[in-house]
Short mmCIF file of C-alpha atoms and ligand atoms in Angstrom, two decimals:
data_model
loop_
_atom_site.label_atom_id
_atom_site.label_comp_id
_atom_site.label_asym_id
_atom_site.label_seq_id
_atom_site.Cartn_x
_atom_site.Cartn_y
_atom_site.Cartn_z
CA MET A 1 9.86 9.08 -4.43
CA ALA A 2 13.33 7.56 -5.62
CA GLN A 3 15.87 6.59 -2.69
CA ILE A 4 18.91 8.35 -3.06
CA LEU A 5 22.65 7.34 -1.15
CA ILE A 6 24.89 10.70 -1.31
CA VAL A 7 28.54 10.18 -0.88
CA GLU A 8 30.34 13.05 0.10
CA ASP A 9 32.89 13.68 2.50
CA ASP A 10 32.41 17.78 3.11
CA PRO A 11 28.89 18.08 5.07
CA GLY A 12 28.41 21.67 3.75
CA ILE A 13 27.99 20.20 -0.27
CA ARG A 14 26.38 16.94 1.11
CA GLY A 15 24.34 18.90 3.45
CA ALA A 16 22.58 21.08 0.76
CA LEU A 17 22.49 18.43 -0.83
CA ILE A 18 19.87 16.61 1.40
CA ARG A 19 17.83 19.79 1.79
CA GLY A 20 17.82 20.12 -1.73
CA LEU A 21 17.08 16.79 -2.91
CA THR A 22 14.59 16.01 0.02
CA GLU A 23 12.69 19.24 -0.47
CA ARG A 24 12.47 17.37 -3.76
CA GLY A 25 10.53 14.65 -3.23
CA HIS A 26 13.30 12.13 -1.99
CA ALA A 27 14.03 9.56 0.71
CA VAL A 28 18.22 10.87 0.53
CA ASP A 29 20.86 9.10 3.09
CA SER A 30 24.76 10.24 2.88
CA ALA A 31 27.89 8.80 3.97
CA PRO A 32 31.11 10.95 4.02
CA THR A 33 33.69 7.87 3.36
CA ALA A 34 34.13 5.57 0.13
CA MET A 35 33.65 2.64 2.39
CA ALA A 36 30.82 3.24 4.08
CA GLY A 37 29.10 4.41 0.61
CA LEU A 38 29.96 0.61 -0.73
CA GLU A 39 28.66 -0.66 2.40
CA HIS A 40 25.45 1.36 1.86
CA ALA A 41 25.30 0.93 -1.17
CA VAL A 42 25.81 -2.95 -1.12
CA GLY A 43 23.59 -3.10 2.21
CA ARG A 44 20.53 -0.76 1.29
CA ARG A 45 20.44 -0.60 -2.16
CA PRO A 46 19.55 2.12 -2.89
CA ASP A 47 18.03 3.54 -6.16
CA LEU A 48 20.45 6.14 -6.83
CA VAL A 49 24.43 6.89 -6.16
CA VAL A 50 25.37 10.37 -5.88
CA LEU A 51 29.58 9.94 -5.80
CA ASP A 52 31.97 12.80 -4.96
CA LEU A 53 35.08 11.61 -6.62
CA GLY A 54 37.51 13.05 -4.11
CA LEU A 55 36.41 10.98 -0.68
CA PRO A 56 39.87 10.92 2.52
CA ASP A 57 39.59 7.39 1.90
CA MET A 58 39.50 5.86 -1.33
CA ASP A 59 39.17 7.26 -5.14
CA GLY A 60 35.72 7.32 -6.66
CA THR A 61 37.17 5.49 -9.80
CA THR A 62 38.52 2.89 -7.94
CA MET A 63 35.16 2.93 -5.45
CA LEU A 64 33.11 2.93 -8.27
CA ARG A 65 34.75 -0.64 -9.71
CA MET A 66 34.75 -1.55 -6.50
CA LEU A 67 31.09 -1.10 -6.43
CA ARG A 68 30.10 -2.68 -10.11
CA GLY A 69 31.60 -5.40 -8.71
CA ALA A 70 28.93 -6.15 -6.91
CA SER A 71 25.69 -3.54 -7.64
CA THR A 72 24.26 -2.33 -10.57
CA VAL A 73 22.35 0.67 -9.29
CA PRO A 74 22.45 3.83 -11.12
CA VAL A 75 25.59 6.27 -10.44
CA ILE A 76 25.82 10.05 -10.92
CA VAL A 77 29.04 11.21 -10.43
CA ALA A 78 29.91 14.75 -9.41
CA THR A 79 33.82 16.23 -9.50
CA ALA A 80 35.42 18.62 -8.96
CA ARG A 81 38.35 17.92 -11.25
CA ASP A 82 36.87 19.56 -14.81
CA ASP A 83 39.42 16.90 -16.39
CA GLU A 84 38.04 15.12 -19.80
CA THR A 85 40.41 11.89 -18.68
CA GLU A 86 38.81 11.58 -15.34
CA ILE A 87 35.10 12.20 -16.40
CA VAL A 88 35.70 9.23 -19.74
CA SER A 89 37.15 6.99 -17.12
CA VAL A 90 34.64 7.91 -14.59
CA LEU A 91 32.35 6.44 -17.51
CA ASP A 92 33.95 3.66 -18.48
CA ALA A 93 34.33 2.81 -14.03
CA GLY A 94 30.27 2.31 -15.18
CA ALA A 95 28.80 5.32 -13.66
CA ASP A 96 25.26 6.74 -15.50
CA ASP A 97 26.26 10.19 -15.45
CA TYR A 98 27.95 13.28 -14.13
CA LEU A 99 27.99 16.85 -12.99
CA VAL A 100 30.68 19.42 -12.90
CA LYS A 101 30.52 21.13 -9.52
CA PRO A 102 30.22 23.34 -7.93
CA PHE A 103 26.13 22.51 -8.94
CA ALA A 104 23.09 23.44 -7.99
CA ALA A 105 20.12 20.31 -6.48
CA ALA A 106 17.53 21.02 -8.74
CA GLN A 107 20.41 20.24 -11.70
CA LEU A 108 21.02 17.09 -9.66
CA ASP A 109 17.70 16.12 -9.37
CA ALA A 110 16.99 16.90 -12.92
CA ARG A 111 19.61 14.44 -14.09
CA ILE A 112 18.67 12.00 -11.31
CA ARG A 113 14.89 11.65 -12.64
CA ALA A 114 16.65 11.47 -16.12
CA VAL A 115 18.89 8.91 -15.60
CA LEU A 116 15.64 6.98 -13.30
CA ARG A 117 13.40 7.41 -16.34
CA ARG A 118 16.13 6.15 -19.14
CA LEU A 119 16.48 2.58 -16.56
CA GLY A 120 12.32 2.57 -17.04
CA ASP A 121 11.97 3.58 -12.80
CA GLY A 122 8.69 4.89 -11.75
CA ALA A 123 10.59 7.71 -9.48
CA GLY A 124 9.51 11.06 -10.82
CA ALA A 125 5.99 10.96 -10.03
CA ASP A 126 4.30 11.53 -7.13
CA PRO A 127 6.84 11.36 -4.86
CA THR A 128 4.01 10.83 -1.26
CA VAL A 129 4.89 8.21 0.62
CA VAL A 130 1.79 6.22 1.86
CA VAL A 131 1.71 3.44 4.94
CA GLY A 132 -1.35 2.21 6.29
CA GLY A 133 -3.81 5.04 6.40
CA LEU A 134 -0.96 8.04 6.69
CA SER A 135 0.05 10.05 3.73
CA VAL A 136 2.90 12.70 3.69
CA ASP A 137 3.63 14.35 1.00
CA PRO A 138 6.96 16.09 0.38
CA ARG A 139 5.76 18.44 -1.71
CA SER A 140 3.42 20.34 -0.47
CA ARG A 141 4.95 19.12 3.37
CA ARG A 142 0.72 18.24 4.17
CA ALA A 143 1.32 15.13 6.83
CA VAL A 144 -2.98 13.08 6.57
CA LEU A 145 -2.94 10.17 8.79
CA ASP A 146 -6.68 8.96 8.12
CA GLY A 147 -8.21 11.66 6.30
CA ALA A 148 -7.07 14.45 8.88
CA GLU A 149 -3.97 16.32 8.25
CA LEU A 150 -1.65 17.17 10.47
CA GLU A 151 -0.34 20.09 12.24
CA LEU A 152 3.36 19.28 12.46
CA THR A 153 6.49 20.86 12.97
CA PRO A 154 8.77 22.08 10.09
CA ARG A 155 10.78 18.98 11.89
CA GLU A 156 8.73 16.46 13.10
CA PHE A 157 8.18 16.41 9.77
CA ASP A 158 10.91 16.17 8.14
CA LEU A 159 11.65 13.27 11.09
CA LEU A 160 7.43 11.60 9.75
CA HIS A 161 8.88 11.42 6.27
CA HIS A 162 12.48 10.10 7.01
CA LEU A 163 10.92 7.63 8.68
CA ALA A 164 7.71 6.52 6.23
CA ALA A 165 9.84 6.76 3.49
CA ARG A 166 11.67 3.51 4.93
CA ALA A 167 8.99 1.90 5.70
CA ASP A 168 9.55 -1.06 7.53
CA GLN A 169 13.49 -0.50 8.12
CA VAL A 170 14.81 0.34 11.65
CA VAL A 171 15.96 3.49 12.04
CA SER A 172 19.27 4.77 13.92
CA LYS A 173 18.93 7.59 16.36
CA ARG A 174 22.35 8.20 14.45
CA GLU A 175 20.68 8.11 11.56
CA LEU A 176 18.51 10.62 12.74
CA VAL A 177 20.08 12.88 14.13
CA THR A 178 23.20 12.95 11.05
CA GLU A 179 20.45 13.19 8.35
CA VAL A 180 17.47 15.22 9.56
CA TRP A 181 18.97 17.18 12.68
CA GLN A 182 22.17 17.60 10.45
CA GLN A 183 25.00 17.48 13.60
CA PRO A 184 27.06 15.09 14.39
CA TYR A 185 25.61 12.27 16.56
CA GLY A 186 26.30 12.29 20.32
CA GLY A 187 24.16 13.42 23.05
CA ALA A 188 21.86 14.05 21.33
CA ASP A 189 19.41 11.06 21.12
CA LYS A 190 17.10 12.84 23.64
CA THR A 191 16.05 15.89 21.34
CA VAL A 192 14.76 12.24 18.99
CA ASP A 193 13.54 10.40 22.47
CA VAL A 194 12.03 14.50 22.59
CA HIS A 195 10.89 14.79 19.40
CA LEU A 196 9.86 11.50 19.02
CA SER A 197 6.97 11.69 21.97
CA TRP A 198 5.70 14.41 20.17
CA LEU A 199 5.36 13.02 16.30
CA ARG A 200 3.45 10.32 18.55
CA ARG A 201 1.08 12.50 20.51
CA LYS A 202 0.18 13.88 16.86
CA LEU A 203 -0.68 10.24 15.70
CA GLY A 204 -3.41 9.38 18.26
CA GLU A 205 -0.78 6.52 20.13
CA THR A 206 1.83 6.05 22.45
CA ALA A 207 5.28 4.17 22.70
CA GLN A 208 3.51 2.33 25.18
CA SER A 209 0.89 1.85 22.08
CA PRO A 210 2.36 1.99 19.24
CA ARG A 211 0.25 1.81 15.85
CA TYR A 212 3.10 3.39 12.97
CA LEU A 213 5.89 4.48 15.43
CA HIS A 214 7.87 1.17 17.14
CA SER A 215 10.33 1.53 19.23
CA VAL A 216 13.33 -1.17 18.79
CA ARG A 217 14.91 -1.51 22.40
CA GLY A 218 18.86 -0.53 21.15
CA VAL A 219 18.55 -0.39 18.13
CA GLY A 220 16.40 2.66 16.48
CA ILE A 221 12.81 3.21 15.69
CA ARG A 222 10.42 1.67 13.10
CA LEU A 223 7.61 3.33 11.26
CA SER A 224 5.23 0.61 10.25
CA ALA A 225 1.41 0.08 9.49
CA PRO A 226 -0.87 -0.79 11.96
CA ALA A 227 -1.54 -4.82 11.54
CA GLY A 228 -4.91 -4.78 12.18
CA PRO A 229 -7.92 -1.92 13.77
CA ALA A 230 -6.49 0.21 16.75
CA1 LIG B 1 34.97 15.51 -1.38
#
């Protein structure tokens, strides 16, 4: 499993790629602008960045040069411009590969695995996420806790997978709304709270005595393995 950052301003394309790559076992985050993408790529160190060249705030090639000043993260560029000059300048700026739009998530996934394999990363192997006694397999969409399979709704599964793939990191409700629910943020954190409470019940824990799901007041939620016996 690899942590992928998609920098793409078109919500339709972004949503489709997030879904397609998540289904193929990646943990996917996204940013709608070059500045947000840079901040995320440098601050949270994803395994690979998928970068759209046509961004509202900055040309993708410029962003790539800035990113290369701070990070060696592999980058696959997505370009709508079927322009050899552009592609050469992007590869010169440090891109590892490129795709010309439109392309399917399956094709992107194959390129991602090829780039990571070339760089000797372990991604492309078993995407199952294991945290303590919890294992979450995005291919079969099965989650098992202490040997017993959890009965989860599709949304609960997506929520659990998103959090487990980022174990020990605090994930904001804003991120959950935009990444798991694929909705613009704004007043939807009640929905997140409700699903979290259902998920807690299925994991056999409560907000008051958490084992895996820890609320971090005013920040978000963190999934971590229990420290000791429950
Ligand atoms: Ca664009």
